Amino acid sequence: MARKAGSDGEKTEAAIREAGARLIAHHGYEAVSMRRLAGAVGVQAAALYRYFPTKEDLLHSLMLRHMEGLLQAWAEARPPEGDPALRLAAFVENHIGFHIARRHSTHVSNMELRSLSPEKLTQVLRLRATYEKELRAILRDGAESGAFAVDDVGLTAMAIIQMVTGVIVWFRPDERLSVTDVTAKYLTMTMRLVGAGTVRENGHV
Amino acid sequence: MARKAGSDGEKTEAAIREAGARLIAHHGYEAVSMRRLAGAVGVQAAALYRYFPTKEDLLHSLMLRHMEGLLQAWAEARPPEGDPALRLAAFVENHIGFHIARRHSTHVSNMELRSLSPEKLTQVLRLRATYEKELRAILRDGAESGAFAVDDVGLTAMAIIQMVTGVIVWFRPDERLSVTDVTAKYLTMTMRLVGAGTVRENGHV
DNA sequence: GAATTAATTGAACGTCCGTTTTATTATTGC
DNA sequence: GCAATAATAAAACGGACGTTCAATTAATTC
């Protein structure tokens, strides 16, 4: 046999991305063979090579899309400037919302970096650094204005990112907590963490 | 050839554990073949099977030792009872100290759970649950006594564990920060996070 | 110093891996 | 409806995988 009825390149590529992120998030990159991935898509392994030249290119592409999507989401959610507490709140809300909505690609992007060749790794890490820089800028402004009690901007930024990204490890919607609930609780903890004691506009303590 | 001069089962097993944790932490469980691991130990692949019946049993053993070591370290470091703030400080200090000292097995225990069969996974998760329960008990006592401002013990426990475990992702000793420095900074953040505002004995705010 | 036991090698097993090649069929543009 | 092109299948490639087994030698025991 050959071309199947109703076959469509765009749909197939999207299906490969979706199944790829899901399977790799569940089982790990090395544990997902091209044959297994193809089976999940409903296609033969050779068909995958029409869309991605190698398995590693598929992984790389998933990560790039994830990071670009995250940066774009933040670019749209980010307040123009001003009050560091408001900006930090926007950052945390955007971060948690984005990562909960894309749990699979988040797992892939956080856990499978070691499977990338040096050049591809550098490319992904550059995007990640750009994103983290945004948080550090907020923390620095807050520390300088006295709004935050942060003595080590870099370390605090890493701690916050680890904490808020960690939500996808345990959180499942439809339980006792909604996404809104969880976001509010993490926001409260983040504000306390940076010593933002006077942000009453949003109700934080 | 066969048995080598100076060969010793105990030393070989220890070398397999050390190289196993290191290689799996760096490259991932699936990416480390028995032949590569044997090469790092300086032995042939078949020799590994004298110590571990399967590759998965080696992984399982590494994780069990890690969790048992963590529980034992906490059992020794844990204050008898009393002030929740002191107990929380002891927990964070023990946790960070242990994990920095055992970065490889920490990575393995956190990242490779999905490679375990259901029974072995359950066994490891049971130990992990026991450990996390300790933190929740501290947070609950602190919340009830009014020492902490924690409204969701389970969620706060997860947030703290993610944050403090995350230190091994970016921290390398011998840089601008010592282990002591980093521990102190994470302790300050943790105390703020739980709203412990009056623990002056240790200098926290 | 002989017998026993512990530690390891080297070769082999069937299986699965990522990838390539060639052929075949569905869809599209005219 | 015919040519061009897009999408896929089927089979094959060499290589690596986890694991087993028989043979061999070092260390230990008596």
Short mmCIF file of C-alpha atoms (C1' of nucleotides) in Angstrom, two decimals:
data_model
loop_
_atom_site.label_atom_id
_atom_site.label_comp_id
_atom_site.label_asym_id
_atom_site.label_seq_id
_atom_site.Cartn_x
_atom_site.Cartn_y
_atom_site.Cartn_z
CA MET A 1 0.00 0.00 0.00
CA ALA A 2 0.98 3.61 -0.17
CA ARG A 3 -0.85 6.89 0.32
CA LYS A 4 -3.92 6.51 2.51
CA ALA A 5 -7.34 8.03 1.86
CA GLY A 6 -7.77 11.34 3.62
CA SER A 7 -4.07 11.71 4.33
CA ASP A 8 -2.94 15.28 4.96
CA GLY A 9 0.59 16.39 5.71
CA GLU A 10 -0.34 19.15 8.12
CA LYS A 11 -2.60 16.93 10.18
CA THR A 12 -0.02 14.15 10.26
CA GLU A 13 2.73 16.49 11.42
CA ALA A 14 0.51 17.88 14.16
CA ALA A 15 -0.39 14.34 15.21
CA ILE A 16 3.31 13.41 15.35
CA ARG A 17 4.04 16.42 17.55
CA GLU A 18 1.17 15.68 19.89
CA ALA A 19 1.90 11.98 20.22
CA GLY A 20 5.63 12.66 20.43
CA ALA A 21 5.29 15.07 23.33
CA ARG A 22 2.86 12.78 25.12
CA LEU A 23 4.89 9.58 24.71
CA ILE A 24 8.23 11.20 25.49
CA ALA A 25 6.77 12.89 28.56
CA HIS A 26 5.45 9.54 29.78
CA HIS A 27 8.27 7.18 28.89
CA GLY A 28 11.30 9.32 28.11
CA TYR A 29 12.96 10.12 24.79
CA GLU A 30 15.21 7.08 24.63
CA ALA A 31 12.40 4.72 25.55
CA VAL A 32 10.13 5.86 22.71
CA SER A 33 11.09 4.22 19.42
CA MET A 34 10.17 5.63 16.07
CA ARG A 35 8.04 2.54 15.52
CA ARG A 36 6.11 3.05 18.73
CA LEU A 37 5.59 6.72 17.96
CA ALA A 38 4.43 5.86 14.46
CA GLY A 39 2.01 3.33 15.90
CA ALA A 40 0.50 5.98 18.18
CA VAL A 41 0.04 8.26 15.17
CA GLY A 42 -1.44 5.44 13.09
CA VAL A 43 1.29 5.38 10.49
CA GLN A 44 4.44 3.46 9.58
CA ALA A 45 7.80 4.52 10.97
CA ALA A 46 9.14 5.55 7.57
CA ALA A 47 6.38 8.15 7.26
CA LEU A 48 7.82 10.11 10.20
CA TYR A 49 10.91 10.88 8.17
CA ARG A 50 8.90 12.98 5.77
CA TYR A 51 8.38 15.49 8.61
CA PHE A 52 11.51 15.20 10.73
CA PRO A 53 14.90 14.22 9.32
CA THR A 54 15.94 12.42 12.51
CA LYS A 55 14.49 11.47 15.86
CA GLU A 56 16.63 14.09 17.53
CA ASP A 57 15.28 16.77 15.20
CA LEU A 58 11.79 15.91 16.37
CA LEU A 59 12.84 16.35 19.99
CA HIS A 60 14.61 19.59 19.18
CA SER A 61 11.58 20.91 17.35
CA LEU A 62 9.27 20.10 20.27
CA MET A 63 11.54 21.99 22.64
CA LEU A 64 11.95 25.00 20.37
CA ARG A 65 8.20 25.30 19.90
CA HIS A 66 7.70 25.05 23.64
CA MET A 67 10.20 27.76 24.47
CA GLU A 68 9.05 30.04 21.68
CA GLY A 69 5.46 29.62 22.82
CA LEU A 70 6.43 30.44 26.37
CA LEU A 71 8.31 33.56 25.35
CA GLN A 72 5.44 34.68 23.17
CA ALA A 73 2.86 34.08 25.88
CA TRP A 74 4.93 36.17 28.26
CA ALA A 75 5.41 38.91 25.68
CA GLU A 76 1.63 39.20 25.45
CA ALA A 77 0.91 38.89 29.18
CA ARG A 78 3.72 41.09 30.39
CA PRO A 79 2.72 44.45 31.89
CA PRO A 80 4.41 47.43 30.21
CA GLU A 81 6.50 48.32 33.24
CA GLY A 82 6.16 49.80 36.69
CA ASP A 83 5.35 48.09 39.97
CA PRO A 84 7.63 45.04 40.35
CA ALA A 85 5.03 43.22 42.43
CA LEU A 86 2.48 43.47 39.66
CA ARG A 87 5.01 42.32 37.12
CA LEU A 88 6.06 39.40 39.29
CA ALA A 89 2.43 38.41 39.76
CA ALA A 90 1.90 38.50 36.00
CA PHE A 91 5.02 36.39 35.49
CA VAL A 92 3.95 33.70 37.93
CA GLU A 93 0.40 33.60 36.59
CA ASN A 94 1.57 33.32 33.01
CA HIS A 95 4.17 30.72 33.88
CA ILE A 96 1.82 28.42 35.77
CA GLY A 97 -1.01 28.81 33.28
CA PHE A 98 1.25 28.04 30.35
CA HIS A 99 2.91 25.04 31.94
CA ILE A 100 -0.25 23.44 33.23
CA ALA A 101 -1.81 23.81 29.78
CA ARG A 102 1.24 22.18 28.18
CA ARG A 103 2.29 19.58 30.68
CA HIS A 104 3.69 17.20 28.08
CA SER A 105 5.98 19.59 26.29
CA THR A 106 7.02 21.06 29.63
CA HIS A 107 8.15 17.65 30.79
CA VAL A 108 9.98 17.09 27.53
CA SER A 109 11.70 20.45 27.64
CA ASN A 110 12.79 20.03 31.24
CA MET A 111 13.81 16.39 31.26
CA GLU A 112 15.28 15.58 27.86
CA LEU A 113 17.85 18.31 27.35
CA ARG A 114 20.64 15.77 27.75
CA SER A 115 19.54 13.98 24.59
CA LEU A 116 20.31 16.99 22.40
CA SER A 117 23.56 17.48 20.53
CA PRO A 118 25.63 20.46 21.74
CA GLU A 119 24.47 22.87 19.02
CA LYS A 120 20.79 22.10 19.47
CA LEU A 121 21.17 22.21 23.23
CA THR A 122 22.76 25.64 23.04
CA GLN A 123 19.89 26.91 20.94
CA VAL A 124 17.27 25.75 23.44
CA LEU A 125 19.26 27.01 26.41
CA ARG A 126 19.55 30.41 24.80
CA LEU A 127 15.78 30.74 24.71
CA ARG A 128 15.56 29.53 28.27
CA ALA A 129 18.14 32.08 29.37
CA THR A 130 16.17 34.83 27.67
CA TYR A 131 13.10 33.81 29.64
CA GLU A 132 14.87 33.59 32.98
CA LYS A 133 16.40 37.00 32.36
CA GLU A 134 12.91 38.45 32.44
CA LEU A 135 12.34 37.16 35.95
CA ARG A 136 15.72 38.39 37.13
CA ALA A 137 14.95 41.87 35.79
CA ILE A 138 11.73 41.96 37.79
CA LEU A 139 13.48 40.79 40.95
CA ARG A 140 16.30 43.29 40.48
CA ASP A 141 13.90 46.20 40.04
CA GLY A 142 11.97 45.12 43.10
CA ALA A 143 15.11 44.75 45.16
CA GLU A 144 16.42 48.16 44.13
CA SER A 145 13.13 49.92 44.78
CA GLY A 146 12.78 48.24 48.14
CA ALA A 147 9.59 46.49 47.13
CA PHE A 148 11.25 43.09 47.54
CA ALA A 149 13.69 41.79 50.14
CA VAL A 150 15.89 39.84 47.74
CA ASP A 151 19.62 39.68 48.40
CA ASP A 152 20.59 37.28 45.62
CA VAL A 153 18.65 37.84 42.41
CA GLY A 154 20.03 34.87 40.48
CA LEU A 155 19.49 32.36 43.25
CA THR A 156 16.02 33.64 44.02
CA ALA A 157 15.06 33.46 40.36
CA MET A 158 16.14 29.81 40.18
CA ALA A 159 14.27 28.98 43.37
CA ILE A 160 11.06 30.58 42.09
CA ILE A 161 11.27 28.89 38.72
CA GLN A 162 11.89 25.49 40.27
CA MET A 163 8.99 25.99 42.64
CA VAL A 164 6.40 27.15 40.13
CA THR A 165 7.44 24.74 37.37
CA GLY A 166 7.22 21.92 39.90
CA VAL A 167 3.47 22.33 39.95
CA ILE A 168 3.16 20.04 36.94
CA VAL A 169 4.80 17.20 38.84
CA TRP A 170 1.93 16.71 41.23
CA PHE A 171 -0.98 18.87 40.13
CA ARG A 172 -3.89 17.37 38.20
CA PRO A 173 -6.92 19.55 37.47
CA ASP A 174 -10.40 18.26 38.31
CA GLU A 175 -9.31 17.40 41.81
CA ARG A 176 -10.02 19.48 44.84
CA LEU A 177 -8.11 22.39 43.36
CA SER A 178 -8.73 24.27 40.14
CA VAL A 179 -5.99 25.91 38.09
CA THR A 180 -7.12 29.25 39.47
CA ASP A 181 -6.85 28.02 43.04
CA VAL A 182 -3.39 26.63 42.55
CA THR A 183 -2.15 29.71 40.76
CA ALA A 184 -3.42 31.94 43.57
CA LYS A 185 -1.69 29.82 46.21
CA TYR A 186 1.62 29.78 44.35
CA LEU A 187 1.33 33.50 43.85
CA THR A 188 0.90 34.05 47.57
CA MET A 189 3.93 31.89 48.30
CA THR A 190 6.03 33.66 45.69
CA MET A 191 5.16 37.07 47.10
CA ARG A 192 6.07 35.99 50.59
CA LEU A 193 9.25 34.40 49.29
CA VAL A 194 10.52 37.67 47.84
CA GLY A 195 9.43 39.60 50.91
CA ALA A 196 6.81 41.67 49.10
CA GLY A 197 4.89 42.70 52.17
CA THR A 198 2.93 45.67 50.98
CA VAL A 199 1.25 44.67 47.76
CA ARG A 200 -2.30 45.25 48.80
CA GLU A 201 -3.73 45.99 45.35
CA ASN A 202 -3.87 42.26 44.64
CA GLY A 203 -4.58 41.10 48.13
CA HIS A 204 -1.18 39.51 48.72
CA VAL A 205 0.53 39.53 52.05
CA MET B 1 40.76 -14.79 30.39
CA ALA B 2 38.77 -15.02 33.57
CA ARG B 3 39.21 -13.77 37.10
CA LYS B 4 41.52 -10.76 37.36
CA ALA B 5 44.27 -10.21 39.90
CA GLY B 6 43.08 -8.19 42.85
CA SER B 7 39.42 -8.62 41.99
CA ASP B 8 37.06 -8.14 44.90
CA GLY B 9 33.31 -8.47 44.81
CA GLU B 10 32.57 -5.72 47.30
CA LYS B 11 34.75 -3.21 45.52
CA THR B 12 33.31 -4.11 42.16
CA GLU B 13 29.76 -3.75 43.39
CA ALA B 14 30.54 -0.35 44.89
CA ALA B 15 32.18 0.71 41.62
CA ILE B 16 29.11 -0.39 39.68
CA ARG B 17 26.86 1.66 41.94
CA GLU B 18 29.04 4.72 41.68
CA ALA B 19 29.48 4.56 37.93
CA GLY B 20 25.83 3.63 37.48
CA ALA B 21 24.54 6.64 39.39
CA ARG B 22 26.97 8.96 37.61
CA LEU B 23 26.28 7.71 34.09
CA ILE B 24 22.51 7.49 34.54
CA ALA B 25 22.43 10.97 36.06
CA HIS B 26 24.36 12.33 33.08
CA HIS B 27 22.83 10.45 30.18
CA GLY B 28 19.62 8.87 31.46
CA TYR B 29 18.79 5.28 32.29
CA GLU B 30 17.77 4.21 28.79
CA ALA B 31 20.81 5.82 27.21
CA VAL B 32 23.30 3.92 29.39
CA SER B 33 23.88 0.40 28.10
CA MET B 34 25.19 -2.39 30.24
CA ARG B 35 28.27 -2.45 28.02
CA ARG B 36 28.94 1.25 28.54
CA LEU B 37 28.47 0.93 32.28
CA ALA B 38 30.78 -2.08 32.36
CA GLY B 39 33.36 -0.09 30.42
CA ALA B 40 33.25 2.69 33.01
CA VAL B 41 33.78 0.14 35.76
CA GLY B 42 36.60 -1.54 33.85
CA VAL B 43 34.89 -4.86 33.43
CA GLN B 44 32.92 -6.86 30.85
CA ALA B 45 29.14 -6.53 30.66
CA ALA B 46 28.55 -10.10 31.80
CA ALA B 47 30.29 -9.36 35.10
CA LEU B 48 27.54 -6.90 36.07
CA TYR B 49 25.05 -9.76 36.25
CA ARG B 50 26.87 -11.28 39.18
CA TYR B 51 25.74 -8.27 41.25
CA PHE B 52 22.41 -7.25 39.74
CA PRO B 53 20.08 -9.73 38.05
CA THR B 54 18.79 -7.14 35.55
CA LYS B 55 19.47 -3.58 34.54
CA GLU B 56 16.22 -2.51 36.14
CA ASP B 57 17.24 -4.11 39.43
CA LEU B 58 20.34 -1.96 39.44
CA LEU B 59 18.24 1.17 38.96
CA HIS B 60 15.83 0.05 41.65
CA SER B 61 18.66 -0.62 44.06
CA LEU B 62 20.18 2.81 43.48
CA MET B 63 16.86 4.46 44.24
CA LEU B 64 16.16 2.40 47.34
CA ARG B 65 19.57 3.16 48.78
CA HIS B 66 19.07 6.84 48.06
CA MET B 67 15.70 7.03 49.79
CA GLU B 68 16.80 4.91 52.72
CA GLY B 69 19.85 7.10 53.17
CA LEU B 70 17.71 10.21 53.06
CA LEU B 71 15.30 8.86 55.67
CA GLN B 72 18.15 7.80 57.89
CA ALA B 73 19.90 11.14 57.60
CA TRP B 74 16.69 12.87 58.60
CA ALA B 75 16.12 10.47 61.48
CA GLU B 76 19.51 11.49 62.84
CA ALA B 77 19.20 15.21 62.17
CA ARG B 78 15.60 15.62 63.27
CA PRO B 79 15.04 17.59 66.47
CA PRO B 80 13.03 15.70 69.09
CA GLU B 81 9.99 17.95 68.83
CA GLY B 82 8.87 21.42 69.74
CA ASP B 83 9.22 24.66 67.81
CA PRO B 84 8.03 24.06 64.23
CA ALA B 85 10.37 26.74 62.91
CA LEU B 86 13.40 24.96 64.31
CA ARG B 87 12.18 21.66 62.92
CA LEU B 88 11.54 23.18 59.52
CA ALA B 89 15.01 24.71 59.54
CA ALA B 90 16.51 21.33 60.37
CA PHE B 91 14.51 19.70 57.59
CA VAL B 92 15.66 22.17 54.95
CA GLU B 93 19.27 22.01 56.08
CA ASN B 94 19.32 18.25 56.07
CA HIS B 95 17.56 18.05 52.74
CA ILE B 96 19.87 20.44 50.93
CA GLY B 97 23.01 19.01 52.52
CA PHE B 98 22.06 15.47 51.63
CA HIS B 99 21.06 16.24 48.06
CA ILE B 100 24.08 18.34 47.24
CA ALA B 101 26.34 15.61 48.59
CA ARG B 102 24.56 13.00 46.47
CA ARG B 103 23.74 14.85 43.30
CA HIS B 104 23.97 11.79 41.07
CA SER B 105 21.64 9.52 42.98
CA THR B 106 19.28 12.45 43.52
CA HIS B 107 19.04 12.96 39.78
CA VAL B 108 18.48 9.26 39.26
CA SER B 109 15.81 9.03 41.95
CA ASN B 110 13.94 12.07 40.64
CA MET B 111 14.17 11.50 36.90
CA GLU B 112 14.07 7.78 36.27
CA LEU B 113 11.01 6.66 38.20
CA ARG B 114 9.21 5.99 34.94
CA SER B 115 11.66 3.23 34.08
CA LEU B 116 10.60 1.12 37.04
CA SER B 117 8.03 -1.65 36.89
CA PRO B 118 4.86 -0.97 38.92
CA GLU B 119 5.89 -3.01 41.97
CA LYS B 120 9.35 -1.48 42.22
CA LEU B 121 7.92 1.97 41.60
CA THR B 122 5.42 1.52 44.42
CA GLN B 123 8.20 0.54 46.78
CA VAL B 124 10.23 3.65 46.02
CA LEU B 125 7.20 5.92 46.17
CA ARG B 126 6.29 4.54 49.56
CA LEU B 127 9.63 5.67 50.97
CA ARG B 128 9.21 9.02 49.30
CA ALA B 129 5.75 9.42 50.80
CA THR B 130 7.14 8.65 54.23
CA TYR B 131 9.68 11.40 53.83
CA GLU B 132 7.21 13.98 52.57
CA LYS B 133 4.91 13.16 55.45
CA GLU B 134 7.58 14.44 57.80
CA LEU B 135 7.51 17.84 56.17
CA ARG B 136 3.74 17.97 56.18
CA ALA B 137 3.69 17.20 59.90
CA ILE B 138 6.00 20.12 60.58
CA LEU B 139 3.91 22.46 58.45
CA ARG B 140 0.70 21.28 60.10
CA ASP B 141 2.05 21.84 63.59
CA GLY B 142 3.30 25.27 62.60
CA ALA B 143 -0.02 26.21 61.02
CA GLU B 144 -2.00 25.05 64.05
CA SER B 145 0.22 26.82 66.56
CA GLY B 146 0.13 30.00 64.52
CA ALA B 147 3.88 29.95 63.93
CA PHE B 148 3.35 29.57 60.17
CA ALA B 149 0.82 31.15 57.83
CA VAL B 150 0.13 28.05 55.74
CA ASP B 151 -3.37 27.46 54.46
CA ASP B 152 -2.69 24.35 52.36
CA VAL B 153 -0.23 21.99 53.97
CA GLY B 154 0.03 19.51 51.08
CA LEU B 155 0.53 22.12 48.41
CA THR B 156 3.04 24.06 50.48
CA ALA B 157 5.00 20.88 51.17
CA MET B 158 5.25 20.12 47.47
CA ALA B 159 6.30 23.68 46.68
CA ILE B 160 9.04 23.61 49.30
CA ILE B 161 10.35 20.23 48.21
CA GLN B 162 10.45 21.27 44.56
CA MET B 163 12.23 24.48 45.46
CA VAL B 164 14.90 23.01 47.70
CA THR B 165 15.52 19.92 45.59
CA GLY B 166 15.92 22.18 42.57
CA VAL B 167 19.15 23.46 44.01
CA ILE B 168 21.01 20.54 42.45
CA VAL B 169 19.91 21.61 38.97
CA TRP B 170 21.99 24.75 38.92
CA PHE B 171 24.24 24.81 41.98
CA ARG B 172 27.90 23.81 41.73
CA PRO B 173 30.16 24.26 44.77
CA ASP B 174 33.49 26.06 44.40
CA GLU B 175 31.77 28.96 42.67
CA ARG B 176 30.88 32.20 44.33
CA LEU B 177 28.65 30.36 46.80
CA SER B 178 29.52 27.65 49.29
CA VAL B 179 27.10 24.95 50.39
CA THR B 180 26.65 26.85 53.63
CA ASP B 181 25.78 30.07 51.80
CA VAL B 182 23.25 28.39 49.59
CA THR B 183 21.65 26.51 52.45
CA ALA B 184 21.28 29.73 54.44
CA LYS B 185 19.66 31.51 51.51
CA TYR B 186 17.20 28.70 50.85
CA LEU B 187 16.41 28.59 54.53
CA THR B 188 15.57 32.27 54.55
CA MET B 189 13.32 31.84 51.52
CA THR B 190 11.59 28.83 53.05
CA MET B 191 10.90 30.66 56.29
CA ARG B 192 9.43 33.60 54.42
CA LEU B 193 7.42 31.24 52.24
CA VAL B 194 5.63 29.71 55.21
CA GLY B 195 5.16 33.09 56.85
CA ALA B 196 7.40 32.35 59.83
CA GLY B 197 7.99 35.94 60.85
CA THR B 198 9.27 35.66 64.37
CA VAL B 199 12.03 33.09 64.39
CA ARG B 200 14.81 35.25 65.68
CA GLU B 201 16.88 32.53 67.34
CA ASN B 202 18.36 31.64 64.00
CA GLY B 203 18.34 35.08 62.48
CA HIS B 204 15.55 34.43 60.01
CA VAL B 205 13.01 37.06 59.05
"C1'" DG C 1 49.63 -27.67 47.86
"C1'" DA C 2 45.21 -29.56 46.61
"C1'" DA C 3 40.36 -28.67 46.61
"C1'" DT C 4 36.98 -25.36 46.66
"C1'" DT C 5 34.92 -21.13 45.81
"C1'" DA C 6 34.67 -16.33 43.95
"C1'" DA C 7 35.20 -13.32 40.07
"C1'" DT C 8 35.47 -12.58 35.50
"C1'" DT C 9 35.88 -13.25 30.33
"C1'" DG C 10 34.45 -14.07 25.52
"C1'" DA C 11 31.23 -15.57 22.54
"C1'" DA C 12 26.73 -16.10 21.33
"C1'" DC C 13 21.29 -15.55 21.41
"C1'" DG C 14 17.34 -13.30 19.48
"C1'" DT C 15 15.31 -8.75 19.38
"C1'" DC C 16 14.79 -4.10 18.55
"C1'" DC C 17 16.79 0.18 17.06
"C1'" DG C 18 17.17 4.51 13.67
"C1'" DT C 19 17.24 5.11 9.08
"C1'" DT C 20 17.12 4.44 3.81
"C1'" DT C 21 15.28 2.92 -0.45
"C1'" DT C 22 11.90 1.78 -3.65
"C1'" DA C 23 7.36 1.25 -5.04
"C1'" DT C 24 2.54 2.54 -4.84
"C1'" DT C 25 -1.49 5.13 -4.28
"C1'" DA C 26 -4.34 9.50 -3.17
"C1'" DT C 27 -4.86 14.18 -4.09
"C1'" DT C 28 -4.27 18.39 -6.72
"C1'" DG C 29 -3.85 21.56 -10.75
"C1'" DC C 30 -4.93 22.18 -15.30
"C1'" DG D 1 -9.45 12.93 -17.00
"C1'" DC D 2 -4.53 13.36 -17.24
"C1'" DA D 3 -0.12 14.76 -15.56
"C1'" DA D 4 2.30 16.17 -11.53
"C1'" DT D 5 3.05 15.88 -6.88
"C1'" DA D 6 2.23 14.68 -2.00
"C1'" DA D 7 1.82 11.00 1.38
"C1'" DT D 8 2.53 6.70 2.70
"C1'" DA D 9 3.77 1.46 2.97
"C1'" DA D 10 6.86 -2.41 2.91
"C1'" DA D 11 11.12 -4.30 3.17
"C1'" DA D 12 15.67 -4.15 4.18
"C1'" DC D 13 20.35 -2.33 6.34
"C1'" DG D 14 23.93 -2.76 9.80
"C1'" DG D 15 24.44 -2.11 14.45
"C1'" DA D 16 23.43 -2.07 19.31
"C1'" DC D 17 20.73 -3.87 22.91
"C1'" DG D 18 19.89 -6.96 27.46
"C1'" DT D 19 20.97 -11.25 28.78
"C1'" DT D 20 22.87 -16.17 29.09
"C1'" DC D 21 26.31 -19.75 29.23
"C1'" DA D 22 30.47 -22.24 29.32
"C1'" DA D 23 35.17 -21.80 30.22
"C1'" DT D 24 38.98 -19.97 32.90
"C1'" DT D 25 41.72 -18.08 36.43
"C1'" DA D 26 42.55 -15.82 41.20
"C1'" DA D 27 41.78 -16.18 45.95
"C1'" DT D 28 40.60 -18.87 49.91
"C1'" DT D 29 40.22 -22.91 52.83
"C1'" DC D 30 42.02 -26.83 54.92
#
